[in-house]
mmCIF file of C-alpha atoms in Angstrom:
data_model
loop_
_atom_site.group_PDB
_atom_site.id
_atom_site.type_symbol
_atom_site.label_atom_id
_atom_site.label_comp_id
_atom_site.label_asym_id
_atom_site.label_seq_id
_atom_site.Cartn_x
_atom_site.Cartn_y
_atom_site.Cartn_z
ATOM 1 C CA UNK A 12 -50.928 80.790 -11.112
ATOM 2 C CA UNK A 13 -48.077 81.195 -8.913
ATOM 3 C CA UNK A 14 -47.941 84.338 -5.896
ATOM 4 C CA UNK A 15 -44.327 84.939 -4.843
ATOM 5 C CA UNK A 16 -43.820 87.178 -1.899
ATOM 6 C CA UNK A 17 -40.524 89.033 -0.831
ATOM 7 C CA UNK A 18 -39.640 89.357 2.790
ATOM 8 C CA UNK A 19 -37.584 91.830 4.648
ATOM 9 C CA UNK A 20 -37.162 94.273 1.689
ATOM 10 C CA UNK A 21 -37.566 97.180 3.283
ATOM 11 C CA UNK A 22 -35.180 98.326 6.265
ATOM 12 C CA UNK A 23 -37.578 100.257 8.388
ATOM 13 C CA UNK A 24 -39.873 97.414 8.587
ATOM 14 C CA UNK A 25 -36.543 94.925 9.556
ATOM 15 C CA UNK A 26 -35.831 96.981 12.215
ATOM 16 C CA UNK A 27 -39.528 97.260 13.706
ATOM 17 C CA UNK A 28 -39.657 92.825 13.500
ATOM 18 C CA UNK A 29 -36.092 92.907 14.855
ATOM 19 C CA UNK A 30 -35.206 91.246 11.396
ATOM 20 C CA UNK A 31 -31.706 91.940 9.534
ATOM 21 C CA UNK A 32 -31.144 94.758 7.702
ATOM 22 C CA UNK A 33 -29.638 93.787 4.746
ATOM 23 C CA UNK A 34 -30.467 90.630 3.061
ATOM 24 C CA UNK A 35 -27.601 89.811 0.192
ATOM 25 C CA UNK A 36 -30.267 88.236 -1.792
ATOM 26 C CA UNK A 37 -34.202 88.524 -1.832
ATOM 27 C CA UNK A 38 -35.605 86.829 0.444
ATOM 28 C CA UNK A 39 -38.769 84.485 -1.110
ATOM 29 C CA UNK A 40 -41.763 83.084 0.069
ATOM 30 C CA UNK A 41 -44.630 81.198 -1.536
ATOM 31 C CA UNK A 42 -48.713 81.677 -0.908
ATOM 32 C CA UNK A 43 -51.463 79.143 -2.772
ATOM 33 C CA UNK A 44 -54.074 80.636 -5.125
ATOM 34 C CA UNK A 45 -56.741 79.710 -2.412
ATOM 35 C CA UNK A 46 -54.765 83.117 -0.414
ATOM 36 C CA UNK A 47 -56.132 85.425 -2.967
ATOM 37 C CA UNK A 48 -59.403 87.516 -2.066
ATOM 38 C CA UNK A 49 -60.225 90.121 -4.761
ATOM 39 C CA UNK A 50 -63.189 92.128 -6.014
ATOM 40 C CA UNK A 51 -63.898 94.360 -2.564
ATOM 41 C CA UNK A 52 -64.480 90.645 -0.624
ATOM 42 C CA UNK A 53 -63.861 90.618 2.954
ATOM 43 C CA UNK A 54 -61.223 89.657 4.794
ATOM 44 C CA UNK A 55 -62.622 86.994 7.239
ATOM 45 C CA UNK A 56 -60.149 86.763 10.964
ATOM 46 C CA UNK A 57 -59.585 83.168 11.503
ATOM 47 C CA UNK A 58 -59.698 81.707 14.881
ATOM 48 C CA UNK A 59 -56.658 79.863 14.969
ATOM 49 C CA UNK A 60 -54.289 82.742 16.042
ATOM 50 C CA UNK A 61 -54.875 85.604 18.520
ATOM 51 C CA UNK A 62 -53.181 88.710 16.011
ATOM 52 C CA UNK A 63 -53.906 89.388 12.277
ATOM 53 C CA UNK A 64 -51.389 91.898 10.989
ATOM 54 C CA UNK A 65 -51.541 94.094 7.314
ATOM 55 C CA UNK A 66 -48.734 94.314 5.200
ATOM 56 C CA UNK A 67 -49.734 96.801 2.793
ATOM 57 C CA UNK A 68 -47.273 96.120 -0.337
ATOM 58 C CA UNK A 69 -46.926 96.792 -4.581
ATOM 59 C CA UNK A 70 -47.811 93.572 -6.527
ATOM 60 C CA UNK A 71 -46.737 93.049 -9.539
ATOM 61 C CA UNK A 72 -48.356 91.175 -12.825
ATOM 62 C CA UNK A 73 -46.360 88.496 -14.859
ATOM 63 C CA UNK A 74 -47.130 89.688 -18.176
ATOM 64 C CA UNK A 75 -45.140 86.802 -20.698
ATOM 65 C CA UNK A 76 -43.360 83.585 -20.030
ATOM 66 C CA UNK A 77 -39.187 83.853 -18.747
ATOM 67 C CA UNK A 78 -36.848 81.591 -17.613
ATOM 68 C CA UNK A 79 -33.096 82.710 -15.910
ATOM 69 C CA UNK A 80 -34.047 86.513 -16.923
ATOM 70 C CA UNK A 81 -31.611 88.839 -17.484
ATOM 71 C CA UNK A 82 -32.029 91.892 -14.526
ATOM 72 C CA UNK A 83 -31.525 94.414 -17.194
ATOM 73 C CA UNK A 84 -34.339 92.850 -19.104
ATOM 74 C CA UNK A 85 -36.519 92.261 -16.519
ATOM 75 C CA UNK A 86 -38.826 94.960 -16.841
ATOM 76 C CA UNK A 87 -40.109 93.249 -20.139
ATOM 77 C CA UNK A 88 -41.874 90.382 -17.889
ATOM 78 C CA UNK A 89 -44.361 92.735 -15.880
ATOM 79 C CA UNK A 90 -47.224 94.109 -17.337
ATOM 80 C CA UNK A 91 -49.201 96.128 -14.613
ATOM 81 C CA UNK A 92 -48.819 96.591 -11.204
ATOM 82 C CA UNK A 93 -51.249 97.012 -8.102
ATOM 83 C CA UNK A 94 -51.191 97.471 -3.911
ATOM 84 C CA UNK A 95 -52.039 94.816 -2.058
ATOM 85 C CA UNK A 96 -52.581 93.219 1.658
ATOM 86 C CA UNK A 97 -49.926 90.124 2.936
ATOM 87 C CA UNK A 98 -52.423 89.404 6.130
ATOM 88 C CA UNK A 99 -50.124 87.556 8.478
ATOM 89 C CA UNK A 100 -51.201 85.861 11.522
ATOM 90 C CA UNK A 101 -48.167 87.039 13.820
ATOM 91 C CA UNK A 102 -48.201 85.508 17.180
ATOM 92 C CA UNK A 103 -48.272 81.718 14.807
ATOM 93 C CA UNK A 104 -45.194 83.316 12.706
ATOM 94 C CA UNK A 105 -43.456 84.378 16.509
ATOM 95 C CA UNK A 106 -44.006 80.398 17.500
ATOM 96 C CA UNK A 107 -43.142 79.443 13.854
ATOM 97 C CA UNK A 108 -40.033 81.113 13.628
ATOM 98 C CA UNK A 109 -38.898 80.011 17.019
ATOM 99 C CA UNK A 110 -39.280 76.674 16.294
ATOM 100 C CA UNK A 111 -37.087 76.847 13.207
ATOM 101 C CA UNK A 112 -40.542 76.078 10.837
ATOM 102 C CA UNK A 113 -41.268 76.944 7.715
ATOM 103 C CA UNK A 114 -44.090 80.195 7.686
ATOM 104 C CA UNK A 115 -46.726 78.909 5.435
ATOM 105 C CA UNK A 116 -49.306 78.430 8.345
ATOM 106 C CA UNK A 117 -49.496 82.210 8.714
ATOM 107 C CA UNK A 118 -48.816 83.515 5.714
ATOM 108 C CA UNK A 119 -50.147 80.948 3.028
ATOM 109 C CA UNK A 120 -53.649 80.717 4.671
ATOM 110 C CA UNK A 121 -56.895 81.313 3.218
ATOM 111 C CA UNK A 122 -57.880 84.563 2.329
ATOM 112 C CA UNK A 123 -54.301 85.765 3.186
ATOM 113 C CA UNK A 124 -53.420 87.805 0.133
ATOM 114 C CA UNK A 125 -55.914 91.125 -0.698
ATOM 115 C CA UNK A 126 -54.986 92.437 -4.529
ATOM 116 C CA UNK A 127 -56.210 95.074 -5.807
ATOM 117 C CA UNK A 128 -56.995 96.453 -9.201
ATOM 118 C CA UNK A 129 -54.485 96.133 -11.434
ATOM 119 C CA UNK A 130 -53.049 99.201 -13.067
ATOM 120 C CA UNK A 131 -51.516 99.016 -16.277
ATOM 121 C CA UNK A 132 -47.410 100.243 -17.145
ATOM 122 C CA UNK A 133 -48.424 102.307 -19.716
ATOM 123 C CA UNK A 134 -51.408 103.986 -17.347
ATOM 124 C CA UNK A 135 -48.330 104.828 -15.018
ATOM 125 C CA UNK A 136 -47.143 108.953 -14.802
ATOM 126 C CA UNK A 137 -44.326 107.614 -12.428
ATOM 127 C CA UNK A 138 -41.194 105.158 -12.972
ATOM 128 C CA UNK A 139 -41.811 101.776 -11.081
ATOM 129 C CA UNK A 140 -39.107 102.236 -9.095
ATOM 130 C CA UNK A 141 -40.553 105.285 -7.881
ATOM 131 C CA UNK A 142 -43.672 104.369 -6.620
ATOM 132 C CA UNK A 143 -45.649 105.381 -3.693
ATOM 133 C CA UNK A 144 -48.559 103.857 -2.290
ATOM 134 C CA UNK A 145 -50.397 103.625 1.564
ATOM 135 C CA UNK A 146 -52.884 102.316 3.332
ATOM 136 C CA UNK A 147 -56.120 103.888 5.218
ATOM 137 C CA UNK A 148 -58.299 102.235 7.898
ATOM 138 C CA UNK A 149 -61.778 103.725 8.608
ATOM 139 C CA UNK A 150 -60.183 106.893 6.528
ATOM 140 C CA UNK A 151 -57.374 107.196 8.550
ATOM 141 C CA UNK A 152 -53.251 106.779 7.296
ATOM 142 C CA UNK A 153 -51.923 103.744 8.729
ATOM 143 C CA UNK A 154 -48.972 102.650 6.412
ATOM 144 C CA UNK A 155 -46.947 104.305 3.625
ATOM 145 C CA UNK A 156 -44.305 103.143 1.578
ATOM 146 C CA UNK A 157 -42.457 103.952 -1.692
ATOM 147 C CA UNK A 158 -40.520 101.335 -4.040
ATOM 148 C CA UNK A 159 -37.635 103.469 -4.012
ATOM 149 C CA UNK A 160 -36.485 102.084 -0.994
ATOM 150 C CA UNK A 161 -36.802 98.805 -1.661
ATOM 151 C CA UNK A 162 -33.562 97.208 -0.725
ATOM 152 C CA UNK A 163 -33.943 94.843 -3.593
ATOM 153 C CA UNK A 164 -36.095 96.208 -6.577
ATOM 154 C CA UNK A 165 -38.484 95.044 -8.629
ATOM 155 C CA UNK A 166 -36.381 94.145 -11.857
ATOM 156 C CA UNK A 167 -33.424 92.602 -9.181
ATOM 157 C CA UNK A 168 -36.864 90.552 -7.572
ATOM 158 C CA UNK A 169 -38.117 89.319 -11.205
ATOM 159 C CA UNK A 170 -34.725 88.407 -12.645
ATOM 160 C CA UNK A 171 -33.674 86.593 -9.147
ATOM 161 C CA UNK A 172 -36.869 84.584 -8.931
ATOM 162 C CA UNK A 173 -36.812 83.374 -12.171
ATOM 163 C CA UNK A 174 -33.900 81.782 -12.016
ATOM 164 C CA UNK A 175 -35.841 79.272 -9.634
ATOM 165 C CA UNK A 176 -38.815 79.354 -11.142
ATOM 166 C CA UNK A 177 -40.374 79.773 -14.883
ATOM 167 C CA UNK A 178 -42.735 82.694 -14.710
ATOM 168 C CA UNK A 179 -45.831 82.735 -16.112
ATOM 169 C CA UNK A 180 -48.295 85.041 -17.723
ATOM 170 C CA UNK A 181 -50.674 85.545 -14.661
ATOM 171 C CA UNK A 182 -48.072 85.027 -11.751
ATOM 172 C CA UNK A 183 -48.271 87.730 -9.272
ATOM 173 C CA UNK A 184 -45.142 88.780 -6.770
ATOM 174 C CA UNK A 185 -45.490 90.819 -3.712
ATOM 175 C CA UNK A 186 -42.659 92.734 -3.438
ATOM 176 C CA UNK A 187 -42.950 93.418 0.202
ATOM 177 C CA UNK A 188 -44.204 95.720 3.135
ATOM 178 C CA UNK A 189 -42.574 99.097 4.558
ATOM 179 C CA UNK A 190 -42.358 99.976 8.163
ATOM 180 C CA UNK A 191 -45.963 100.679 9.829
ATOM 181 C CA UNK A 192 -47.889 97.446 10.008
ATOM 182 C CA UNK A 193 -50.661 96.612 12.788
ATOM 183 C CA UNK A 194 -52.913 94.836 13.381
ATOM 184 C CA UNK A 195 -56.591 94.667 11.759
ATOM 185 C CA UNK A 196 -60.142 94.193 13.837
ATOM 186 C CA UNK A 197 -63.723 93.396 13.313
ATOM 187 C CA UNK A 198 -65.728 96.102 11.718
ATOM 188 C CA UNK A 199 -62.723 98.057 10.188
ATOM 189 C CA UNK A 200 -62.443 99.286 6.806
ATOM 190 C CA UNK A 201 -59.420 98.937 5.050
ATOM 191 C CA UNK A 202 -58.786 101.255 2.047
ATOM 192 C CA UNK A 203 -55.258 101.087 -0.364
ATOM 193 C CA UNK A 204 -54.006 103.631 -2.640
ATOM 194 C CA UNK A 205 -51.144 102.984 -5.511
ATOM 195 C CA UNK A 206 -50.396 107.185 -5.734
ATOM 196 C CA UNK A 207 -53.596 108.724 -5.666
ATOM 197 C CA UNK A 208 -55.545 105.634 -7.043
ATOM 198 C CA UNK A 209 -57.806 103.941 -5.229
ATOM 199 C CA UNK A 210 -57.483 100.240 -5.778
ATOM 200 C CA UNK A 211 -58.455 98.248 -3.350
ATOM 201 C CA UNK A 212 -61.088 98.262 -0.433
ATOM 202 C CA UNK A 213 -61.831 95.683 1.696
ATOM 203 C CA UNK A 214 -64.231 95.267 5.199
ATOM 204 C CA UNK A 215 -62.843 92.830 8.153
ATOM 205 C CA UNK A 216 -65.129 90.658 9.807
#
């Protein structure tokens, strides 16, 4: 199983990392399968950085095998989509990117990528491209976001990556976090909505 990630697709969130605004084409990152926590498990702070950040995002679900996919066909690949956490340890990306490395250390580590429950299309009321979803911790709003402004959106994201790579049935893709992320403590209790869904809680220790 392959996770894909998507950075700097949202504007807001460039401008709160300093980042550019406008990427020409999606920017793509890669996390292991040992990243994934699911099932309500808890997100365990590692010791080797000082600052754990959330980046509350859609996921999406491979649903059948493609190769160099057409964008306008693209929507044929997915099958269900769900919210989930990109945990990054930011001061090590700050020292990372500085140095000109590649970001796997604080992005691809273990335990990095929360998913949530998956919601099927056809469960959907509202277009994918029109999709809102947020964040809580300990009950309160911390991050919202909504795929309509995405700067690059989901069908552009499947058809792009696939050139690159075959995707598979299984193969998840974040598509990237809006403005608002922070970072997470002992003790909290972290709490993701796709709409009014809940799909995905999660304690930090």
């Amino acid at each position: 199983m392959k996770i894909l990630c998507v950075g700097m697709n949202y504007p807001l969130h460039n401008k709160e990392l300093n980042n550019p605004s406008v990427t020409e084409a999606p920017v793509i990152f890669s996390k292991p399968e040992s990243s994934i926590i699911r099932d309500g498990r808890p997100f365990f702070i590692p010791d080797f950085a000082e600052r754990f950040d959330y980046e509350t995002e859609l996921v999406i679900r491979i649903g059948r095998q493609g190769k160099s996919i057409s964008e306008r066909f693209a929507h044929r690949y997915y099958d269900a989509v769900t919210v989930g956490i990109d945990f990054t340890a930011r001061d090590l990306q700050a020292t990372l990117r500085a140095d000109g490395l590649p970001w796997d250390l604080c992005k691809g580590f273990d335990g990095s990528a929360a998913v949530g429950r998956w919601v099927e299309l056809t469960e959907l009321d509202t277009p994918v491209d029109n999709l809102r979803f947020r964040l809580e911790i300990d009950g309160d709003t911390v991050q919202t976001g909504c795929t309509k402004d995405m700067t690059h959106s989901i069908d552009r994201i499947v058809s792009f990556v696939s050139n690159y790579f075959t995707l598979k049935q299984g193969d998840i893709i974040f598509t990237g976090t809006p403005s608002g992320i922070g970072p997470v403590s002992e003790d909290q209790h972290l709490t993701a909505f796709l709409e009014d869904r809940k799909v995905l809680e999660l304690n930090v220790k």
